[in-house]
Amino acid sequence: MAETISLDKSEHDRFHSFCIRPGIRFESQAENEEIILMLRAHPITQLPWILNSIFSLILLVFFDFFTRSFFTGPQLIVINTYVIVFTFAYAYLNVLNYFFNVGIVTNMRIVDIDFHSVIYKEVTATKLDKIEDTTSKASGYFSSFFNYGDLFVQTAGKEANIEFPNVPDPQRATKIINELIHRD
Amino acid sequence: MDFFSDQNLINLFIKLFAIVLGTMYLFYAVIVYRQTNVMLKAIEDKNGLILRTISFIQIFIAIILIILAFIII
């Protein structure tokens, strides 16, 4: 017999990237609509921008060391301040991207909220009874090791298909969605 | 002629560069603050205040950067 997943208890996993009953609200949420699952990209997929930020700060130390005889003190202060501030801005933009690009599964529908480069907003939603198939795909060493992958939700008719890329534990997420579909 | 000495030219270059970048950063900070509010309207989270505060602080940092560019060099 297939094991059922408990969806009544709040659970926050992998730096809030896999949350059951996350305790948030979204813009178009109906009054009797409950958020069951919220997905973000797996934290490990954020590694490139974290490394870029650290690398640029390390590079700054070398820059200071090799150019200290060329620039005066105030000039170096200005250059350093700008590099640090711009690195922070780059990192913060990525944090916002990570935080607000979410996939939400409610007791009624699946909602995909995407903010591209913070300024462009895209919200896609589909009702649970319109879902035909949910599949998960994990490919590569990294995704196998850290257990993350893409989740595809195929819908019937004119409803938009939904894709959650790089979500943690896609098999479990698929199982939860299937359980919700068959519950209704 | 002394004005065109190496150090003065570097100063002028860094100052102009810093003012232009500082102004661009100010625009960026204002847009990010506005967008953070839009995003927090789309997804209401208990950590929203922290993000809103950080976005707001960025506007102050941008203003400080521009002032710094004017006075320090």
mmCIF file of N, CA and C in Angstrom, chain B residues 17-72:
data_model
loop_
_atom_site.group_PDB
_atom_site.id
_atom_site.type_symbol
_atom_site.label_atom_id
_atom_site.label_comp_id
_atom_site.label_asym_id
_atom_site.label_seq_id
_atom_site.Cartn_x
_atom_site.Cartn_y
_atom_site.Cartn_z
ATOM 1 N N PHE B 17 33.186 59.030 -12.485
ATOM 2 C CA PHE B 17 32.750 57.638 -12.513
ATOM 3 C C PHE B 17 31.871 57.337 -11.290
ATOM 4 N N ALA B 18 32.304 57.804 -10.119
ATOM 5 C CA ALA B 18 31.587 57.548 -8.868
ATOM 6 C C ALA B 18 30.230 58.246 -8.868
ATOM 7 N N ILE B 19 30.173 59.483 -9.390
ATOM 8 C CA ILE B 19 28.898 60.209 -9.417
ATOM 9 C C ILE B 19 27.900 59.517 -10.365
ATOM 10 N N VAL B 20 28.384 59.146 -11.539
ATOM 11 C CA VAL B 20 27.504 58.470 -12.518
ATOM 12 C C VAL B 20 27.009 57.132 -11.945
ATOM 13 N N LEU B 21 27.943 56.338 -11.407
ATOM 14 C CA LEU B 21 27.548 55.041 -10.841
ATOM 15 C C LEU B 21 26.626 55.205 -9.634
ATOM 16 N N GLY B 22 26.929 56.204 -8.799
ATOM 17 C CA GLY B 22 26.105 56.485 -7.613
ATOM 18 C C GLY B 22 24.682 56.845 -8.017
ATOM 19 N N THR B 23 24.547 57.671 -9.059
ATOM 20 C CA THR B 23 23.216 58.070 -9.538
ATOM 21 C C THR B 23 22.468 56.851 -10.093
ATOM 22 N N MET B 24 23.197 56.032 -10.861
ATOM 23 C CA MET B 24 22.572 54.807 -11.406
ATOM 24 C C MET B 24 22.135 53.889 -10.269
ATOM 25 N N TYR B 25 22.955 53.802 -9.231
ATOM 26 C CA TYR B 25 22.636 52.955 -8.080
ATOM 27 C C TYR B 25 21.408 53.490 -7.342
ATOM 28 N N LEU B 26 21.284 54.834 -7.289
ATOM 29 C CA LEU B 26 20.111 55.441 -6.648
ATOM 30 C C LEU B 26 18.837 55.035 -7.399
ATOM 31 N N PHE B 27 18.870 55.115 -8.726
ATOM 32 C CA PHE B 27 17.717 54.686 -9.539
ATOM 33 C C PHE B 27 17.399 53.215 -9.280
ATOM 34 N N TYR B 28 18.454 52.412 -9.278
ATOM 35 C CA TYR B 28 18.291 50.973 -9.038
ATOM 36 C C TYR B 28 17.640 50.736 -7.664
ATOM 37 N N ALA B 29 18.145 51.467 -6.632
ATOM 38 C CA ALA B 29 17.653 51.265 -5.266
ATOM 39 C C ALA B 29 16.174 51.639 -5.151
ATOM 40 N N VAL B 30 15.782 52.732 -5.823
ATOM 41 C CA VAL B 30 14.374 53.152 -5.779
ATOM 42 C C VAL B 30 13.495 52.089 -6.457
ATOM 43 N N ILE B 31 13.946 51.616 -7.628
ATOM 44 C CA ILE B 31 13.169 50.584 -8.354
ATOM 45 C C ILE B 31 13.058 49.306 -7.516
ATOM 46 N N VAL B 32 14.181 48.910 -6.905
ATOM 47 C CA VAL B 32 14.164 47.687 -6.086
ATOM 48 C C VAL B 32 13.218 47.853 -4.889
ATOM 49 N N TYR B 33 13.216 49.052 -4.282
ATOM 50 C CA TYR B 33 12.320 49.293 -3.143
ATOM 51 C C TYR B 33 10.856 49.166 -3.574
ATOM 52 N N ARG B 34 10.541 49.808 -4.717
ATOM 53 C CA ARG B 34 9.160 49.742 -5.231
ATOM 54 C C ARG B 34 8.784 48.301 -5.587
ATOM 55 N N GLN B 35 9.704 47.599 -6.221
ATOM 56 C CA GLN B 35 9.422 46.220 -6.632
ATOM 57 C C GLN B 35 9.323 45.282 -5.424
ATOM 58 N N THR B 36 10.114 45.572 -4.392
ATOM 59 C CA THR B 36 10.018 44.744 -3.177
ATOM 60 C C THR B 36 8.610 44.855 -2.597
ATOM 61 N N ASN B 37 8.057 46.072 -2.610
ATOM 62 C CA ASN B 37 6.693 46.255 -2.118
ATOM 63 C C ASN B 37 5.688 45.507 -2.992
ATOM 64 N N VAL B 38 5.907 45.555 -4.321
ATOM 65 C CA VAL B 38 5.021 44.824 -5.250
ATOM 66 C C VAL B 38 5.110 43.321 -4.970
ATOM 67 N N MET B 39 6.343 42.835 -4.788
ATOM 68 C CA MET B 39 6.543 41.403 -4.565
ATOM 69 C C MET B 39 5.951 40.968 -3.223
ATOM 70 N N LEU B 40 6.057 41.859 -2.221
ATOM 71 C CA LEU B 40 5.511 41.512 -0.909
ATOM 72 C C LEU B 40 3.986 41.551 -0.914
ATOM 73 N N LYS B 41 3.424 42.277 -1.885
ATOM 74 C CA LYS B 41 1.971 42.263 -2.050
ATOM 75 C C LYS B 41 1.557 40.939 -2.705
ATOM 76 N N ALA B 42 2.420 40.466 -3.625
ATOM 77 C CA ALA B 42 2.126 39.203 -4.314
ATOM 78 C C ALA B 42 2.274 38.022 -3.358
ATOM 79 N N ILE B 43 3.296 38.075 -2.513
ATOM 80 C CA ILE B 43 3.508 37.006 -1.514
ATOM 81 C C ILE B 43 3.733 37.653 -0.151
ATOM 82 N N GLU B 44 2.754 37.516 0.713
ATOM 83 C CA GLU B 44 2.873 38.092 2.057
ATOM 84 C C GLU B 44 3.594 37.108 2.956
ATOM 85 N N ASP B 45 4.753 37.534 3.455
ATOM 86 C CA ASP B 45 5.567 36.664 4.288
ATOM 87 C C ASP B 45 5.944 37.413 5.564
ATOM 88 N N LYS B 46 6.173 36.653 6.640
ATOM 89 C CA LYS B 46 6.516 37.320 7.912
ATOM 90 C C LYS B 46 7.896 37.975 7.873
ATOM 91 N N ASN B 47 8.733 37.564 6.922
ATOM 92 C CA ASN B 47 10.055 38.198 6.783
ATOM 93 C C ASN B 47 10.013 39.434 5.878
ATOM 94 N N GLY B 48 8.838 39.819 5.483
ATOM 95 C CA GLY B 48 8.683 40.943 4.556
ATOM 96 C C GLY B 48 9.277 42.243 5.055
ATOM 97 N N LEU B 49 9.125 42.479 6.374
ATOM 98 C CA LEU B 49 9.626 43.735 6.938
ATOM 99 C C LEU B 49 11.147 43.846 6.795
ATOM 100 N N ILE B 50 11.832 42.720 6.973
ATOM 101 C CA ILE B 50 13.299 42.706 6.852
ATOM 102 C C ILE B 50 13.693 43.100 5.427
ATOM 103 N N LEU B 51 13.039 42.491 4.448
ATOM 104 C CA LEU B 51 13.364 42.778 3.041
ATOM 105 C C LEU B 51 13.035 44.224 2.693
ATOM 106 N N ARG B 52 11.891 44.703 3.175
ATOM 107 C CA ARG B 52 11.491 46.085 2.905
ATOM 108 C C ARG B 52 12.519 47.056 3.514
ATOM 109 N N THR B 53 12.984 46.734 4.727
ATOM 110 C CA THR B 53 13.966 47.602 5.398
ATOM 111 C C THR B 53 15.294 47.617 4.628
ATOM 112 N N ILE B 54 15.754 46.430 4.209
ATOM 113 C CA ILE B 54 17.020 46.364 3.460
ATOM 114 C C ILE B 54 16.902 47.172 2.161
ATOM 115 N N SER B 55 15.766 47.027 1.484
ATOM 116 C CA SER B 55 15.554 47.769 0.229
ATOM 117 C C SER B 55 15.570 49.274 0.480
ATOM 118 N N PHE B 56 14.983 49.686 1.602
ATOM 119 C CA PHE B 56 14.934 51.112 1.935
ATOM 120 C C PHE B 56 16.330 51.633 2.292
ATOM 121 N N ILE B 57 17.091 50.821 3.032
ATOM 122 C CA ILE B 57 18.456 51.213 3.419
ATOM 123 C C ILE B 57 19.317 51.443 2.168
ATOM 124 N N GLN B 58 19.047 50.674 1.120
ATOM 125 C CA GLN B 58 19.826 50.822 -0.122
ATOM 126 C C GLN B 58 19.698 52.219 -0.715
ATOM 127 N N ILE B 59 18.522 52.828 -0.553
ATOM 128 C CA ILE B 59 18.331 54.194 -1.065
ATOM 129 C C ILE B 59 19.254 55.154 -0.306
ATOM 130 N N PHE B 60 19.324 54.971 1.020
ATOM 131 C CA PHE B 60 20.224 55.807 1.835
ATOM 132 C C PHE B 60 21.679 55.595 1.436
ATOM 133 N N ILE B 61 22.035 54.328 1.227
ATOM 134 C CA ILE B 61 23.413 54.005 0.832
ATOM 135 C C ILE B 61 23.748 54.705 -0.487
ATOM 136 N N ALA B 62 22.793 54.699 -1.419
ATOM 137 C CA ALA B 62 23.018 55.351 -2.718
ATOM 138 C C ALA B 62 23.277 56.846 -2.543
ATOM 139 N N ILE B 63 22.487 57.475 -1.676
ATOM 140 C CA ILE B 63 22.672 58.921 -1.431
ATOM 141 C C ILE B 63 24.047 59.166 -0.794
ATOM 142 N N ILE B 64 24.410 58.311 0.174
ATOM 143 C CA ILE B 64 25.720 58.436 0.838
ATOM 144 C C ILE B 64 26.847 58.273 -0.187
ATOM 145 N N LEU B 65 26.671 57.344 -1.124
ATOM 146 C CA LEU B 65 27.695 57.112 -2.162
ATOM 147 C C LEU B 65 27.924 58.376 -3.002
ATOM 148 N N ILE B 66 26.832 59.019 -3.380
ATOM 149 C CA ILE B 66 26.946 60.227 -4.210
ATOM 150 C C ILE B 66 27.642 61.340 -3.410
ATOM 151 N N ILE B 67 27.233 61.497 -2.147
ATOM 152 C CA ILE B 67 27.860 62.516 -1.289
ATOM 153 C C ILE B 67 29.347 62.209 -1.124
ATOM 154 N N LEU B 68 29.644 60.923 -0.883
ATOM 155 C CA LEU B 68 31.033 60.478 -0.712
ATOM 156 C C LEU B 68 31.870 60.838 -1.945
ATOM 157 N N ALA B 69 31.286 60.621 -3.120
ATOM 158 C CA ALA B 69 32.003 60.916 -4.371
ATOM 159 C C ALA B 69 32.311 62.408 -4.485
ATOM 160 N N PHE B 70 31.407 63.247 -3.980
ATOM 161 C CA PHE B 70 31.614 64.689 -4.068
ATOM 162 C C PHE B 70 32.653 65.195 -3.068
ATOM 163 N N ILE B 71 32.595 64.663 -1.832
ATOM 164 C CA ILE B 71 33.433 65.271 -0.785
ATOM 165 C C ILE B 71 34.785 64.612 -0.559
ATOM 166 N N ILE B 72 34.866 63.303 -0.778
ATOM 167 C CA ILE B 72 36.115 62.641 -0.368
ATOM 168 C C ILE B 72 37.247 62.846 -1.378
#
